Amino acid sequence: MHPRNLLAPALAAFAAAAMLSAPAHAELAVGAAAPAFVTQGAKAGKPFTFDLKKALKNGPVVVYFYPKAFTKGCTLEAHAFAEATEDFAKAGAMVIGMSADDLPTLEKFSTMECRDKFPVAIADAGIIKNYDVALSIPGLSAAVTKRTSYVIGKDGKIKLAFTDMDYKDHVSKTLATVQGLAKH
């Protein structure tokens, strides 16, 4: 059986169990300095290098971690962020999705599910550790991240940290936070 076929049922089972519980707390505290990183990503199917420090010079950055490209919840979350891209831009913020997927997968995901509206990038082992978003699924050796969204202010500090395996509130919570930052 192909490894992707093994991953989907494991993620589905975990997500179902996670949705029965209350939302978990994000791992990095509001007010903490966001760990800087540089990684490879894709937007509109084209590869690029993402540097968090450079991106913050232009305004707040929403860094949202998702478990696995092309799974149901991650696809729906990408669609929701794509639909809200203009609202984030009006508030002066950019959005970047992060997962442990490889670059060819992210190139496809950025076009098919992110609808060419925002970038996605590789969350390598160091980024996953620094943001404390590792998701452990018994029997799965592949790297997977928790569904955690951070709003990082232009000052490099965490303004919002939200972890919930249900994708539904991630866009509204991050958008409200960046809109609040824009008012100040």
mmCIF file with all atom_site columns, C-alpha atoms in Angstrom:
data_model
loop_
_atom_site.group_PDB
_atom_site.id
_atom_site.type_symbol
_atom_site.label_atom_id
_atom_site.label_alt_id
_atom_site.label_comp_id
_atom_site.label_asym_id
_atom_site.label_entity_id
_atom_site.label_seq_id
_atom_site.pdbx_PDB_ins_code
_atom_site.Cartn_x
_atom_site.Cartn_y
_atom_site.Cartn_z
_atom_site.occupancy
_atom_site.B_iso_or_equiv
_atom_site.pdbx_formal_charge
_atom_site.auth_seq_id
_atom_site.auth_comp_id
_atom_site.auth_asym_id
_atom_site.auth_atom_id
_atom_site.pdbx_PDB_model_num
ATOM 1   C CA . MET A 1 1   ? 0.000   0.000  0.000  1.00 0.00 ? 1   MET A CA 1
ATOM 2   C CA . HIS A 1 2   ? 1.279   3.486  -0.851 1.00 0.00 ? 2   HIS A CA 1
ATOM 3   C CA . PRO A 1 3   ? 2.386   5.507  2.252  1.00 0.00 ? 3   PRO A CA 1
ATOM 4   C CA . ARG A 1 4   ? -0.126  8.261  1.452  1.00 0.00 ? 4   ARG A CA 1
ATOM 5   C CA . ASN A 1 5   ? -2.908  5.663  1.663  1.00 0.00 ? 5   ASN A CA 1
ATOM 6   C CA . LEU A 1 6   ? -1.719  4.771  5.169  1.00 0.00 ? 6   LEU A CA 1
ATOM 7   C CA . LEU A 1 7   ? -1.536  8.385  6.285  1.00 0.00 ? 7   LEU A CA 1
ATOM 8   C CA . ALA A 1 8   ? -5.082  9.419  5.400  1.00 0.00 ? 8   ALA A CA 1
ATOM 9   C CA . PRO A 1 9   ? -6.880  6.924  7.703  1.00 0.00 ? 9   PRO A CA 1
ATOM 10  C CA . ALA A 1 10  ? -4.484  7.714  10.563 1.00 0.00 ? 10  ALA A CA 1
ATOM 11  C CA . LEU A 1 11  ? -5.040  11.457 10.175 1.00 0.00 ? 11  LEU A CA 1
ATOM 12  C CA . ALA A 1 12  ? -8.786  10.983 9.848  1.00 0.00 ? 12  ALA A CA 1
ATOM 13  C CA . ALA A 1 13  ? -8.929  8.926  13.031 1.00 0.00 ? 13  ALA A CA 1
ATOM 14  C CA . PHE A 1 14  ? -6.811  11.434 14.916 1.00 0.00 ? 14  PHE A CA 1
ATOM 15  C CA . ALA A 1 15  ? -8.803  14.412 13.647 1.00 0.00 ? 15  ALA A CA 1
ATOM 16  C CA . ALA A 1 16  ? -12.073 12.758 14.627 1.00 0.00 ? 16  ALA A CA 1
ATOM 17  C CA . ALA A 1 17  ? -10.769 12.106 18.131 1.00 0.00 ? 17  ALA A CA 1
ATOM 18  C CA . ALA A 1 18  ? -9.341  15.613 18.398 1.00 0.00 ? 18  ALA A CA 1
ATOM 19  C CA . MET A 1 19  ? -12.611 17.239 17.361 1.00 0.00 ? 19  MET A CA 1
ATOM 20  C CA . LEU A 1 20  ? -14.397 15.502 20.217 1.00 0.00 ? 20  LEU A CA 1
ATOM 21  C CA . SER A 1 21  ? -12.173 17.288 22.699 1.00 0.00 ? 21  SER A CA 1
ATOM 22  C CA . ALA A 1 22  ? -11.986 20.976 23.481 1.00 0.00 ? 22  ALA A CA 1
ATOM 23  C CA . PRO A 1 23  ? -9.520  23.071 21.500 1.00 0.00 ? 23  PRO A CA 1
ATOM 24  C CA . ALA A 1 24  ? -5.957  22.611 22.693 1.00 0.00 ? 24  ALA A CA 1
ATOM 25  C CA . HIS A 1 25  ? -3.758  25.512 23.695 1.00 0.00 ? 25  HIS A CA 1
ATOM 26  C CA . ALA A 1 26  ? -1.095  26.638 21.279 1.00 0.00 ? 26  ALA A CA 1
ATOM 27  C CA . GLU A 1 27  ? 2.450   25.927 22.327 1.00 0.00 ? 27  GLU A CA 1
ATOM 28  C CA . LEU A 1 28  ? 4.102   29.368 22.047 1.00 0.00 ? 28  LEU A CA 1
ATOM 29  C CA . ALA A 1 29  ? 2.842   32.084 24.361 1.00 0.00 ? 29  ALA A CA 1
ATOM 30  C CA . VAL A 1 30  ? 1.387   35.381 23.233 1.00 0.00 ? 30  VAL A CA 1
ATOM 31  C CA . GLY A 1 31  ? 4.111   37.997 23.658 1.00 0.00 ? 31  GLY A CA 1
ATOM 32  C CA . ALA A 1 32  ? 6.957   35.544 23.029 1.00 0.00 ? 32  ALA A CA 1
ATOM 33  C CA . ALA A 1 33  ? 9.450   36.213 20.260 1.00 0.00 ? 33  ALA A CA 1
ATOM 34  C CA . ALA A 1 34  ? 8.578   34.190 17.163 1.00 0.00 ? 34  ALA A CA 1
ATOM 35  C CA . PRO A 1 35  ? 11.468  31.952 16.110 1.00 0.00 ? 35  PRO A CA 1
ATOM 36  C CA . ALA A 1 36  ? 12.970  33.265 12.867 1.00 0.00 ? 36  ALA A CA 1
ATOM 37  C CA . PHE A 1 37  ? 13.264  30.845 9.962  1.00 0.00 ? 37  PHE A CA 1
ATOM 38  C CA . VAL A 1 38  ? 14.058  30.612 6.274  1.00 0.00 ? 38  VAL A CA 1
ATOM 39  C CA . THR A 1 39  ? 12.534  27.812 4.210  1.00 0.00 ? 39  THR A CA 1
ATOM 40  C CA . GLN A 1 40  ? 11.478  26.774 0.725  1.00 0.00 ? 40  GLN A CA 1
ATOM 41  C CA . GLY A 1 41  ? 7.902   27.162 -0.396 1.00 0.00 ? 41  GLY A CA 1
ATOM 42  C CA . ALA A 1 42  ? 5.591   27.667 -3.340 1.00 0.00 ? 42  ALA A CA 1
ATOM 43  C CA . LYS A 1 43  ? 3.013   30.178 -4.495 1.00 0.00 ? 43  LYS A CA 1
ATOM 44  C CA . ALA A 1 44  ? 0.933   29.658 -7.617 1.00 0.00 ? 44  ALA A CA 1
ATOM 45  C CA . GLY A 1 45  ? 2.985   26.537 -8.293 1.00 0.00 ? 45  GLY A CA 1
ATOM 46  C CA . LYS A 1 46  ? 6.286   28.442 -8.365 1.00 0.00 ? 46  LYS A CA 1
ATOM 47  C CA . PRO A 1 47  ? 9.043   27.723 -5.826 1.00 0.00 ? 47  PRO A CA 1
ATOM 48  C CA . PHE A 1 48  ? 10.500  30.547 -3.714 1.00 0.00 ? 48  PHE A CA 1
ATOM 49  C CA . THR A 1 49  ? 12.433  31.130 -0.509 1.00 0.00 ? 49  THR A CA 1
ATOM 50  C CA . PHE A 1 50  ? 10.492  32.431 2.484  1.00 0.00 ? 50  PHE A CA 1
ATOM 51  C CA . ASP A 1 51  ? 12.313  34.419 5.175  1.00 0.00 ? 51  ASP A CA 1
ATOM 52  C CA . LEU A 1 52  ? 10.119  35.319 8.163  1.00 0.00 ? 52  LEU A CA 1
ATOM 53  C CA . LYS A 1 53  ? 12.291  38.294 9.220  1.00 0.00 ? 53  LYS A CA 1
ATOM 54  C CA . LYS A 1 54  ? 12.075  39.813 5.733  1.00 0.00 ? 54  LYS A CA 1
ATOM 55  C CA . ALA A 1 55  ? 8.321   39.205 5.519  1.00 0.00 ? 55  ALA A CA 1
ATOM 56  C CA . LEU A 1 56  ? 7.741   40.946 8.874  1.00 0.00 ? 56  LEU A CA 1
ATOM 57  C CA . LYS A 1 57  ? 9.261   44.162 7.478  1.00 0.00 ? 57  LYS A CA 1
ATOM 58  C CA . ASN A 1 58  ? 6.061   44.485 5.410  1.00 0.00 ? 58  ASN A CA 1
ATOM 59  C CA . GLY A 1 59  ? 3.615   43.844 8.264  1.00 0.00 ? 59  GLY A CA 1
ATOM 60  C CA . PRO A 1 60  ? 2.156   41.049 10.373 1.00 0.00 ? 60  PRO A CA 1
ATOM 61  C CA . VAL A 1 61  ? 2.436   37.461 9.168  1.00 0.00 ? 61  VAL A CA 1
ATOM 62  C CA . VAL A 1 62  ? -0.085  34.696 9.776  1.00 0.00 ? 62  VAL A CA 1
ATOM 63  C CA . VAL A 1 63  ? 1.843   31.426 9.979  1.00 0.00 ? 63  VAL A CA 1
ATOM 64  C CA . TYR A 1 64  ? -0.579  28.539 10.008 1.00 0.00 ? 64  TYR A CA 1
ATOM 65  C CA . PHE A 1 65  ? 0.587   24.960 10.384 1.00 0.00 ? 65  PHE A CA 1
ATOM 66  C CA . TYR A 1 66  ? -1.526  22.174 8.912  1.00 0.00 ? 66  TYR A CA 1
ATOM 67  C CA . PRO A 1 67  ? -0.969  18.400 9.117  1.00 0.00 ? 67  PRO A CA 1
ATOM 68  C CA . LYS A 1 68  ? -0.879  17.184 5.498  1.00 0.00 ? 68  LYS A CA 1
ATOM 69  C CA . ALA A 1 69  ? -1.646  18.647 2.076  1.00 0.00 ? 69  ALA A CA 1
ATOM 70  C CA . PHE A 1 70  ? -4.598  17.200 0.178  1.00 0.00 ? 70  PHE A CA 1
ATOM 71  C CA . THR A 1 71  ? -6.328  15.797 3.266  1.00 0.00 ? 71  THR A CA 1
ATOM 72  C CA . LYS A 1 72  ? -9.913  16.927 3.828  1.00 0.00 ? 72  LYS A CA 1
ATOM 73  C CA . GLY A 1 73  ? -9.460  19.381 6.708  1.00 0.00 ? 73  GLY A CA 1
ATOM 74  C CA . CYS A 1 74  ? -6.261  20.852 5.260  1.00 0.00 ? 74  CYS A CA 1
ATOM 75  C CA . THR A 1 75  ? -7.886  21.358 1.874  1.00 0.00 ? 75  THR A CA 1
ATOM 76  C CA . LEU A 1 76  ? -10.926 23.058 3.438  1.00 0.00 ? 76  LEU A CA 1
ATOM 77  C CA . GLU A 1 77  ? -8.656  25.264 5.557  1.00 0.00 ? 77  GLU A CA 1
ATOM 78  C CA . ALA A 1 78  ? -6.633  26.275 2.477  1.00 0.00 ? 78  ALA A CA 1
ATOM 79  C CA . HIS A 1 79  ? -9.855  27.179 0.659  1.00 0.00 ? 79  HIS A CA 1
ATOM 80  C CA . ALA A 1 80  ? -10.964 29.312 3.634  1.00 0.00 ? 80  ALA A CA 1
ATOM 81  C CA . PHE A 1 81  ? -7.633  31.175 3.792  1.00 0.00 ? 81  PHE A CA 1
ATOM 82  C CA . ALA A 1 82  ? -7.729  31.669 -0.001 1.00 0.00 ? 82  ALA A CA 1
ATOM 83  C CA . GLU A 1 83  ? -11.192 33.226 0.225  1.00 0.00 ? 83  GLU A CA 1
ATOM 84  C CA . ALA A 1 84  ? -9.971  35.626 2.943  1.00 0.00 ? 84  ALA A CA 1
ATOM 85  C CA . THR A 1 85  ? -6.683  36.620 1.267  1.00 0.00 ? 85  THR A CA 1
ATOM 86  C CA . GLU A 1 86  ? -7.926  40.093 0.285  1.00 0.00 ? 86  GLU A CA 1
ATOM 87  C CA . ASP A 1 87  ? -9.167  40.742 3.833  1.00 0.00 ? 87  ASP A CA 1
ATOM 88  C CA . PHE A 1 88  ? -5.758  39.843 5.250  1.00 0.00 ? 88  PHE A CA 1
ATOM 89  C CA . ALA A 1 89  ? -4.071  42.101 2.679  1.00 0.00 ? 89  ALA A CA 1
ATOM 90  C CA . LYS A 1 90  ? -6.399  45.022 3.584  1.00 0.00 ? 90  LYS A CA 1
ATOM 91  C CA . ALA A 1 91  ? -5.244  44.586 7.195  1.00 0.00 ? 91  ALA A CA 1
ATOM 92  C CA . GLY A 1 92  ? -1.623  44.699 6.011  1.00 0.00 ? 92  GLY A CA 1
ATOM 93  C CA . ALA A 1 93  ? -0.905  41.031 6.748  1.00 0.00 ? 93  ALA A CA 1
ATOM 94  C CA . MET A 1 94  ? 0.308   38.108 4.698  1.00 0.00 ? 94  MET A CA 1
ATOM 95  C CA . VAL A 1 95  ? -0.592  34.446 5.189  1.00 0.00 ? 95  VAL A CA 1
ATOM 96  C CA . ILE A 1 96  ? 1.689   31.452 4.794  1.00 0.00 ? 96  ILE A CA 1
ATOM 97  C CA . GLY A 1 97  ? 0.692   27.830 5.317  1.00 0.00 ? 97  GLY A CA 1
ATOM 98  C CA . MET A 1 98  ? 3.296   25.429 6.714  1.00 0.00 ? 98  MET A CA 1
ATOM 99  C CA . SER A 1 99  ? 3.480   21.632 6.628  1.00 0.00 ? 99  SER A CA 1
ATOM 100 C CA . ALA A 1 100 ? 6.105   18.907 6.509  1.00 0.00 ? 100 ALA A CA 1
ATOM 101 C CA . ASP A 1 101 ? 5.161   18.114 2.899  1.00 0.00 ? 101 ASP A CA 1
ATOM 102 C CA . ASP A 1 102 ? 7.855   18.157 0.214  1.00 0.00 ? 102 ASP A CA 1
ATOM 103 C CA . LEU A 1 103 ? 8.230   20.985 -2.300 1.00 0.00 ? 103 LEU A CA 1
ATOM 104 C CA . PRO A 1 104 ? 6.629   19.177 -5.294 1.00 0.00 ? 104 PRO A CA 1
ATOM 105 C CA . THR A 1 105 ? 3.533   18.495 -3.158 1.00 0.00 ? 105 THR A CA 1
ATOM 106 C CA . LEU A 1 106 ? 3.417   22.120 -1.990 1.00 0.00 ? 106 LEU A CA 1
ATOM 107 C CA . GLU A 1 107 ? 3.760   23.388 -5.567 1.00 0.00 ? 107 GLU A CA 1
ATOM 108 C CA . LYS A 1 108 ? 0.609   21.453 -6.518 1.00 0.00 ? 108 LYS A CA 1
ATOM 109 C CA . PHE A 1 109 ? -1.233  22.357 -3.279 1.00 0.00 ? 109 PHE A CA 1
ATOM 110 C CA . SER A 1 110 ? -0.470  26.077 -3.729 1.00 0.00 ? 110 SER A CA 1
ATOM 111 C CA . THR A 1 111 ? -2.289  26.054 -7.045 1.00 0.00 ? 111 THR A CA 1
ATOM 112 C CA . MET A 1 112 ? -5.021  23.476 -6.577 1.00 0.00 ? 112 MET A CA 1
ATOM 113 C CA . GLU A 1 113 ? -6.135  24.221 -3.012 1.00 0.00 ? 113 GLU A CA 1
ATOM 114 C CA . CYS A 1 114 ? -4.616  27.618 -2.118 1.00 0.00 ? 114 CYS A CA 1
ATOM 115 C CA . ARG A 1 115 ? -5.930  28.790 -5.479 1.00 0.00 ? 115 ARG A CA 1
ATOM 116 C CA . ASP A 1 116 ? -2.714  30.717 -6.225 1.00 0.00 ? 116 ASP A CA 1
ATOM 117 C CA . LYS A 1 117 ? -3.690  33.253 -3.524 1.00 0.00 ? 117 LYS A CA 1
ATOM 118 C CA . PHE A 1 118 ? -1.096  32.627 -0.798 1.00 0.00 ? 118 PHE A CA 1
ATOM 119 C CA . PRO A 1 119 ? 2.109   30.643 -0.308 1.00 0.00 ? 119 PRO A CA 1
ATOM 120 C CA . VAL A 1 120 ? 2.741   27.380 1.475  1.00 0.00 ? 120 VAL A CA 1
ATOM 121 C CA . ALA A 1 121 ? 6.142   26.292 2.708  1.00 0.00 ? 121 ALA A CA 1
ATOM 122 C CA . ILE A 1 122 ? 8.111   23.431 4.212  1.00 0.00 ? 122 ILE A CA 1
ATOM 123 C CA . ALA A 1 123 ? 8.060   23.104 7.984  1.00 0.00 ? 123 ALA A CA 1
ATOM 124 C CA . ASP A 1 124 ? 11.298  21.215 8.505  1.00 0.00 ? 124 ASP A CA 1
ATOM 125 C CA . ALA A 1 125 ? 12.250  19.464 11.741 1.00 0.00 ? 125 ALA A CA 1
ATOM 126 C CA . GLY A 1 126 ? 13.800  22.643 13.184 1.00 0.00 ? 126 GLY A CA 1
ATOM 127 C CA . ILE A 1 127 ? 10.751  24.799 12.478 1.00 0.00 ? 127 ILE A CA 1
ATOM 128 C CA . ILE A 1 128 ? 8.412   22.126 13.851 1.00 0.00 ? 128 ILE A CA 1
ATOM 129 C CA . LYS A 1 129 ? 10.505  21.922 17.025 1.00 0.00 ? 129 LYS A CA 1
ATOM 130 C CA . ASN A 1 130 ? 10.902  25.701 17.451 1.00 0.00 ? 130 ASN A CA 1
ATOM 131 C CA . TYR A 1 131 ? 7.164   26.269 17.070 1.00 0.00 ? 131 TYR A CA 1
ATOM 132 C CA . ASP A 1 132 ? 6.396   23.131 19.117 1.00 0.00 ? 132 ASP A CA 1
ATOM 133 C CA . VAL A 1 133 ? 3.846   21.852 16.598 1.00 0.00 ? 133 VAL A CA 1
ATOM 134 C CA . ALA A 1 134 ? 4.910   18.216 16.220 1.00 0.00 ? 134 ALA A CA 1
ATOM 135 C CA . LEU A 1 135 ? 1.952   15.891 16.030 1.00 0.00 ? 135 LEU A CA 1
ATOM 136 C CA . SER A 1 136 ? 2.582   12.325 17.070 1.00 0.00 ? 136 SER A CA 1
ATOM 137 C CA . ILE A 1 137 ? 0.353   9.703  15.488 1.00 0.00 ? 137 ILE A CA 1
ATOM 138 C CA . PRO A 1 138 ? 0.986   6.128  16.680 1.00 0.00 ? 138 PRO A CA 1
ATOM 139 C CA . GLY A 1 139 ? 2.324   3.963  13.871 1.00 0.00 ? 139 GLY A CA 1
ATOM 140 C CA . LEU A 1 140 ? 3.190   6.916  11.642 1.00 0.00 ? 140 LEU A CA 1
ATOM 141 C CA . SER A 1 141 ? 6.846   7.807  11.174 1.00 0.00 ? 141 SER A CA 1
ATOM 142 C CA . ALA A 1 142 ? 6.292   10.703 8.760  1.00 0.00 ? 142 ALA A CA 1
ATOM 143 C CA . ALA A 1 143 ? 6.494   14.235 10.156 1.00 0.00 ? 143 ALA A CA 1
ATOM 144 C CA . VAL A 1 144 ? 3.093   15.825 10.683 1.00 0.00 ? 144 VAL A CA 1
ATOM 145 C CA . THR A 1 145 ? 2.218   19.108 12.383 1.00 0.00 ? 145 THR A CA 1
ATOM 146 C CA . LYS A 1 146 ? -0.626  20.111 14.666 1.00 0.00 ? 146 LYS A CA 1
ATOM 147 C CA . ARG A 1 147 ? -3.164  22.516 13.197 1.00 0.00 ? 147 ARG A CA 1
ATOM 148 C CA . THR A 1 148 ? -1.842  25.662 14.860 1.00 0.00 ? 148 THR A CA 1
ATOM 149 C CA . SER A 1 149 ? -2.142  29.257 13.700 1.00 0.00 ? 149 SER A CA 1
ATOM 150 C CA . TYR A 1 150 ? 0.045   32.113 14.846 1.00 0.00 ? 150 TYR A CA 1
ATOM 151 C CA . VAL A 1 151 ? -0.224  35.815 14.155 1.00 0.00 ? 151 VAL A CA 1
ATOM 152 C CA . ILE A 1 152 ? 3.222   37.350 14.360 1.00 0.00 ? 152 ILE A CA 1
ATOM 153 C CA . GLY A 1 153 ? 3.345   41.136 14.668 1.00 0.00 ? 153 GLY A CA 1
ATOM 154 C CA . LYS A 1 154 ? 5.724   43.349 12.748 1.00 0.00 ? 154 LYS A CA 1
ATOM 155 C CA . ASP A 1 155 ? 7.764   43.489 15.986 1.00 0.00 ? 155 ASP A CA 1
ATOM 156 C CA . GLY A 1 156 ? 8.380   39.721 15.743 1.00 0.00 ? 156 GLY A CA 1
ATOM 157 C CA . LYS A 1 157 ? 6.194   38.899 18.747 1.00 0.00 ? 157 LYS A CA 1
ATOM 158 C CA . ILE A 1 158 ? 3.389   36.342 18.854 1.00 0.00 ? 158 ILE A CA 1
ATOM 159 C CA . LYS A 1 159 ? 0.045   38.198 18.917 1.00 0.00 ? 159 LYS A CA 1
ATOM 160 C CA . LEU A 1 160 ? -2.202  35.133 18.663 1.00 0.00 ? 160 LEU A CA 1
ATOM 161 C CA . ALA A 1 161 ? -1.572  31.437 19.161 1.00 0.00 ? 161 ALA A CA 1
ATOM 162 C CA . PHE A 1 162 ? -4.427  29.060 18.388 1.00 0.00 ? 162 PHE A CA 1
ATOM 163 C CA . THR A 1 163 ? -4.381  25.266 18.168 1.00 0.00 ? 163 THR A CA 1
ATOM 164 C CA . ASP A 1 164 ? -7.434  23.249 17.184 1.00 0.00 ? 164 ASP A CA 1
ATOM 165 C CA . MET A 1 165 ? -7.531  20.241 14.855 1.00 0.00 ? 165 MET A CA 1
ATOM 166 C CA . ASP A 1 166 ? -10.859 21.548 13.522 1.00 0.00 ? 166 ASP A CA 1
ATOM 167 C CA . TYR A 1 167 ? -9.926  24.057 10.818 1.00 0.00 ? 167 TYR A CA 1
ATOM 168 C CA . LYS A 1 168 ? -13.107 26.133 11.054 1.00 0.00 ? 168 LYS A CA 1
ATOM 169 C CA . ASP A 1 169 ? -12.024 28.925 13.454 1.00 0.00 ? 169 ASP A CA 1
ATOM 170 C CA . HIS A 1 170 ? -8.467  29.466 12.257 1.00 0.00 ? 170 HIS A CA 1
ATOM 171 C CA . VAL A 1 171 ? -9.282  32.050 9.579  1.00 0.00 ? 171 VAL A CA 1
ATOM 172 C CA . SER A 1 172 ? -11.725 34.063 11.689 1.00 0.00 ? 172 SER A CA 1
ATOM 173 C CA . LYS A 1 173 ? -9.428  34.195 14.731 1.00 0.00 ? 173 LYS A CA 1
ATOM 174 C CA . THR A 1 174 ? -6.304  35.153 12.786 1.00 0.00 ? 174 THR A CA 1
ATOM 175 C CA . LEU A 1 175 ? -8.171  37.707 10.667 1.00 0.00 ? 175 LEU A CA 1
ATOM 176 C CA . ALA A 1 176 ? -9.716  39.363 13.736 1.00 0.00 ? 176 ALA A CA 1
ATOM 177 C CA . THR A 1 177 ? -6.277  39.628 15.283 1.00 0.00 ? 177 THR A CA 1
ATOM 178 C CA . VAL A 1 178 ? -4.616  41.232 12.244 1.00 0.00 ? 178 VAL A CA 1
ATOM 179 C CA . GLN A 1 179 ? -7.566  43.603 11.827 1.00 0.00 ? 179 GLN A CA 1
ATOM 180 C CA . GLY A 1 180 ? -7.115  44.607 15.475 1.00 0.00 ? 180 GLY A CA 1
ATOM 181 C CA . LEU A 1 181 ? -3.411  45.223 14.880 1.00 0.00 ? 181 LEU A CA 1
ATOM 182 C CA . ALA A 1 182 ? -4.233  47.393 11.856 1.00 0.00 ? 182 ALA A CA 1
ATOM 183 C CA . LYS A 1 183 ? -6.440  49.638 14.013 1.00 0.00 ? 183 LYS A CA 1
ATOM 184 C CA . HIS A 1 184 ? -3.575  50.389 16.416 1.00 0.00 ? 184 HIS A CA 1
#
